[in-house]
């Protein structure tokens, strides 16, 4: 299947997404140590910037009519994704670029995972004791625990996504498909 050319908007939003999500993964590691409380504030303020970028990414994806490419969750789309996944085991890498296929499907899952981080993170921030809004009676505390657990587990998904995403980008690059150039340098 043919791939559409990337545009500058996608490039800028992707760079912003990569930078803010990397910052959240890094500060999240410090928060998880629970020894330096003010890092939670740094993580939360950065988190709001990250959330803004994620919202802009969704809006850009929608405006560019890329939603069906990132979410090919229908019979025709999943047939292509399934075939490309099968071919990986035969040593054939999936196609690259802005097209329906395995890699775009995974990009969609990555966008969902970081969106889940944003939603659970913002809700926790609103619930934090002495912070903003809700007082912590027992149901609120139970809710906080659910949010924190989900936030933690989703962070593993985001780490796994990042490692795989960068690994396959570099692999495609080394094998001469030049995804980095197509994504960031080519002009159409
Ligand atoms: C955790 C941070 C990151 C997230 C959430 C993320 C997410 C995404 C998404 C959603 C796309 C699809 C673009 C679209 O259709 O709008 C994409 C494409 C791409 N990303 Fe990332 N990305 C991240 C970090 C990185 C990093 C660090 C690199 C550098 C190696 C990178 C390299 C690429 C490339 C080369 C493409 C284009 C792939 C192709 O042409 O098939 N990404 N990324
Ligand atoms: C991609 C985005 C994000 C990543 C990867 C991330 C990662 C993490 C990690 C690893 C932790 C430690 C979890 C633990 O040890 O229990 C954490 C905690 C936390 N994060 Fe995030 N986070 C993100 C976005 C956000 C956002 C947007 C907010 C809110 C504005 C936020 C607020 C919090 C809060 C309040 C905690 C403390 C939770 C607790 O007490 O267990 N995070 N985050």
Coordinates of C-alpha atoms and ligand atoms in Angstrom, one line a residue:
X1 CA 0.0 0.0 0.0
X2 CA 1.2 3.5 -0.9
X3 CA 2.3 5.8 1.9
X4 CA 1.3 9.5 2.0
X5 CA 3.9 12.1 2.5
X6 CA 4.5 13.4 6.0
X7 CA 3.8 17.1 6.7
X8 CA 5.6 19.6 8.9
X9 CA 2.7 19.7 11.4
X10 CA 3.1 15.9 12.1
X11 CA 6.9 16.4 12.4
X12 CA 6.6 19.2 15.0
X13 CA 3.9 17.5 17.0
X14 CA 5.9 14.2 17.0
X15 CA 9.1 16.0 18.2
X16 CA 7.1 17.7 21.0
X17 CA 5.5 14.4 21.9
X18 CA 8.8 12.5 22.0
X19 CA 10.5 15.2 24.2
X20 CA 7.6 15.6 26.7
X21 CA 7.0 11.8 27.0
X22 CA 10.7 11.2 27.5
X23 CA 10.7 13.9 30.2
X24 CA 7.7 12.2 31.9
X25 CA 9.3 8.8 31.8
X26 CA 12.5 10.3 33.3
X27 CA 10.8 12.3 36.1
X28 CA 8.4 9.3 36.7
X29 CA 11.5 7.2 37.6
X30 CA 12.4 9.8 40.3
X31 CA 8.8 10.0 41.5
X32 CA 8.7 6.2 41.8
X33 CA 11.7 6.4 44.3
X34 CA 9.4 8.4 46.6
X35 CA 12.4 10.1 48.3
X36 CA 12.2 13.5 46.7
X37 CA 8.6 14.8 47.0
X38 CA 9.1 18.0 45.0
X39 CA 9.8 16.0 41.9
X40 CA 6.1 15.0 41.9
X41 CA 5.4 18.7 41.2
X42 CA 7.9 18.9 38.4
X43 CA 6.4 15.7 37.0
X44 CA 2.9 17.1 37.3
X45 CA 3.6 20.5 35.7
X46 CA 5.6 18.8 32.9
X47 CA 2.7 16.3 32.8
X48 CA 0.2 19.1 32.0
X49 CA 2.4 20.3 29.1
X50 CA 2.6 16.7 28.0
X51 CA -1.2 16.4 28.1
X52 CA -1.5 19.5 26.0
X53 CA 0.8 18.0 23.4
X54 CA -1.1 14.8 23.4
X55 CA -4.4 16.7 22.9
X56 CA -2.8 18.6 20.0
X57 CA -1.5 15.3 18.5
X58 CA -5.1 13.9 18.5
X59 CA -6.4 17.1 16.9
X60 CA -3.7 17.1 14.3
X61 CA -4.2 13.4 13.5
X62 CA -7.9 14.0 13.1
X63 CA -7.4 17.2 11.0
X64 CA -5.0 15.3 8.7
X65 CA -7.5 12.4 8.4
X66 CA -4.9 10.0 9.8
X67 CA -7.2 8.5 12.4
X68 CA -8.1 5.5 10.2
X69 CA -4.3 4.9 9.6
X70 CA -3.4 4.9 13.3
X71 CA -6.6 2.9 14.2
X72 CA -7.2 0.4 11.4
X73 CA -9.5 -1.5 13.7
X74 CA -11.8 -3.0 11.1
X75 CA -11.7 -6.2 9.0
X76 CA -9.9 -4.8 6.0
X77 CA -7.3 -2.9 8.2
X78 CA -6.6 -5.8 10.5
X79 CA -6.1 -8.2 7.5
X80 CA -3.2 -6.0 6.4
X81 CA -1.9 -5.6 10.0
X82 CA -2.2 -9.4 10.6
X83 CA -0.4 -10.2 7.3
X84 CA 2.5 -7.8 8.1
X85 CA 2.8 -9.2 11.6
X86 CA 2.9 -12.8 10.2
X87 CA 5.6 -11.7 7.7
X88 CA 7.8 -10.3 10.5
X89 CA 8.3 -14.0 11.6
X90 CA 9.4 -14.8 8.0
X91 CA 12.0 -12.1 8.3
X92 CA 10.2 -9.4 6.3
X93 CA 10.0 -6.0 7.9
X94 CA 6.6 -4.1 7.6
X95 CA 6.3 -1.1 5.3
X96 CA 7.1 2.3 6.7
X97 CA 5.5 5.7 6.4
X98 CA 2.0 7.2 6.7
X99 CA 0.0 4.1 5.5
X100 CA -2.2 1.4 6.9
X101 CA 0.0 -1.3 8.3
X102 CA 1.6 -3.0 11.3
X103 CA 3.8 0.0 12.3
X104 CA 1.0 2.6 12.2
X105 CA -1.2 0.2 14.2
X106 CA 1.5 0.1 16.9
X107 CA 1.8 3.9 16.7
X108 CA -1.9 4.1 17.5
X109 CA -1.5 1.8 20.5
X110 CA 1.4 4.0 21.7
X111 CA -0.8 7.2 21.4
X112 CA -3.5 5.4 23.4
X113 CA -1.0 4.4 26.1
X114 CA 0.3 8.0 26.6
X115 CA -3.2 9.3 26.5
X116 CA -4.1 6.8 29.4
X117 CA -1.1 8.2 31.3
X118 CA -2.4 11.7 30.8
X119 CA -5.9 10.9 32.0
X120 CA -4.9 9.0 35.1
X121 CA -2.1 11.5 35.9
X122 CA -4.4 14.5 35.7
X123 CA -7.1 12.8 37.8
X124 CA -4.5 11.9 40.4
X125 CA -3.3 15.4 40.5
X126 CA -6.8 16.7 41.1
X127 CA -7.2 14.2 44.0
X128 CA -3.9 14.7 45.8
X129 CA -4.4 15.5 49.5
X130 CA -4.2 19.2 50.2
X131 CA -4.1 19.8 46.5
X132 CA -6.9 20.6 44.2
X133 CA -10.5 19.7 44.8
X134 CA -11.6 16.4 46.2
X135 CA -11.1 15.6 49.8
X136 CA -10.0 12.1 50.4
X137 CA -12.8 10.1 52.0
X138 CA -12.4 6.4 51.6
X139 CA -14.0 6.0 48.2
X140 CA -11.8 8.8 46.9
X141 CA -8.8 7.0 48.4
X142 CA -9.8 3.8 46.7
X143 CA -10.2 5.6 43.4
X144 CA -6.7 7.2 43.9
X145 CA -5.2 3.7 44.3
X146 CA -6.8 2.5 41.1
X147 CA -5.5 5.5 39.3
X148 CA -2.0 5.2 40.7
X149 CA -1.9 1.4 39.8
X150 CA -3.1 2.0 36.3
X151 CA -0.7 4.9 35.9
X152 CA 2.2 2.7 37.0
X153 CA 1.3 -0.3 34.8
X154 CA 0.7 2.0 31.8
X155 CA 4.2 3.5 32.3
X156 CA 5.6 0.0 31.6
X157 CA 3.6 -0.2 28.4
X158 CA 5.0 3.3 27.4
X159 CA 8.6 2.1 28.2
X160 CA 8.0 -1.1 26.1
X161 CA 6.5 1.0 23.3
X162 CA 9.5 3.4 23.3
X163 CA 12.1 0.7 23.2
X164 CA 10.3 -1.1 20.4
X165 CA 9.5 2.1 18.5
X166 CA 13.1 3.3 18.6
X167 CA 14.5 -0.2 17.9
X168 CA 12.4 -0.6 14.8
X169 CA 13.1 2.9 13.6
X170 CA 16.9 2.2 13.9
X171 CA 16.5 -1.2 12.3
X172 CA 14.6 0.2 9.3
X173 CA 17.3 2.9 9.1
X174 CA 20.2 0.5 9.1
X175 CA 18.5 -1.6 6.5
X176 CA 18.4 1.4 4.2
X177 CA 14.7 2.4 4.5
X178 CA 15.7 5.8 5.8
X179 CA 12.6 6.4 7.9
X180 CA 14.3 9.2 9.8
X181 CA 15.0 11.1 6.6
X182 CA 11.5 10.6 5.2
X183 CA 10.0 11.6 8.5
X184 CA 12.1 14.6 9.2
X185 CA 13.9 15.9 6.1
X186 CA 12.1 15.1 2.9
X187 CA 10.0 17.9 1.4
X188 CA 7.0 17.3 -0.8
Ligands
LIG1 C1 7.7 7.9 23.6 C2 7.9 8.9 22.7 C3 7.3 8.7 21.3 C4 6.0 8.5 20.9 C5 4.8 8.4 21.8 C6 6.0 8.4 19.5 C7 4.8 8.2 18.7 C8 4.8 8.1 17.3 C9 3.6 8.1 16.5 C10 2.2 8.2 17.1 C11 4.0 8.1 15.2 C12 3.1 8.1 13.9 C13 3.0 9.5 13.4 C14 1.6 9.9 13.0 O1 1.0 9.2 12.2 O2 1.1 10.9 13.4 C15 5.4 8.0 15.1 C16 6.2 7.9 14.0 C17 7.6 7.9 14.0 N1 8.5 8.0 15.1 FE1 7.9 8.2 17.0 N2 7.3 8.4 19.0 C18 8.1 8.6 20.1 C19 9.5 8.7 20.0 C20 10.3 8.6 18.9 C21 11.7 8.6 18.9 C22 12.6 8.9 20.2 C23 12.1 8.4 17.6 C24 13.6 8.4 17.1 C25 14.1 7.3 16.8 C26 10.9 8.2 16.8 C27 10.9 8.0 15.4 C28 9.8 7.9 14.6 C29 9.8 7.7 13.2 C30 11.0 7.6 12.3 C31 8.4 7.7 12.8 C32 7.9 7.5 11.3 C33 7.8 6.0 11.1 C34 7.5 5.7 9.6 O3 7.8 6.4 8.7 O4 6.9 4.6 9.4 N3 9.8 8.3 17.6 N4 5.9 8.1 16.5
LIG2 C1 3.6 9.8 29.3 C2 3.2 10.4 30.4 C3 3.6 10.0 31.8 C4 4.5 9.0 32.3 C5 5.3 8.1 31.4 C6 4.4 9.0 33.7 C7 5.1 8.1 34.6 C8 5.0 8.0 35.9 C9 5.6 7.1 36.8 C10 6.6 6.0 36.4 C11 5.2 7.3 38.1 C12 5.6 6.5 39.3 C13 4.5 5.5 39.7 C14 4.7 4.8 41.0 O1 5.8 4.5 41.4 O2 3.6 4.4 41.6 C15 4.3 8.4 38.0 C16 3.6 8.9 39.1 C17 2.8 10.0 39.1 N1 2.4 10.8 38.0 FE1 3.0 10.4 36.1 N2 3.5 9.9 34.1 C18 3.0 10.6 33.0 C19 2.1 11.6 33.0 C20 1.6 12.2 34.1 C21 0.7 13.4 34.1 C22 0.1 14.0 32.8 C23 0.4 13.7 35.3 C24 -0.5 14.8 35.9 C25 -0.5 16.0 35.5 C26 1.1 12.7 36.2 C27 1.0 12.7 37.6 C28 1.5 11.8 38.4 C29 1.3 11.7 39.8 C30 0.4 12.6 40.6 C31 2.1 10.6 40.3 C32 2.2 10.0 41.7 C33 1.3 8.8 41.8 C34 1.6 8.0 43.1 O3 1.5 8.6 44.2 O4 1.8 6.8 43.0 N3 1.8 11.9 35.4 N4 4.2 8.8 36.7

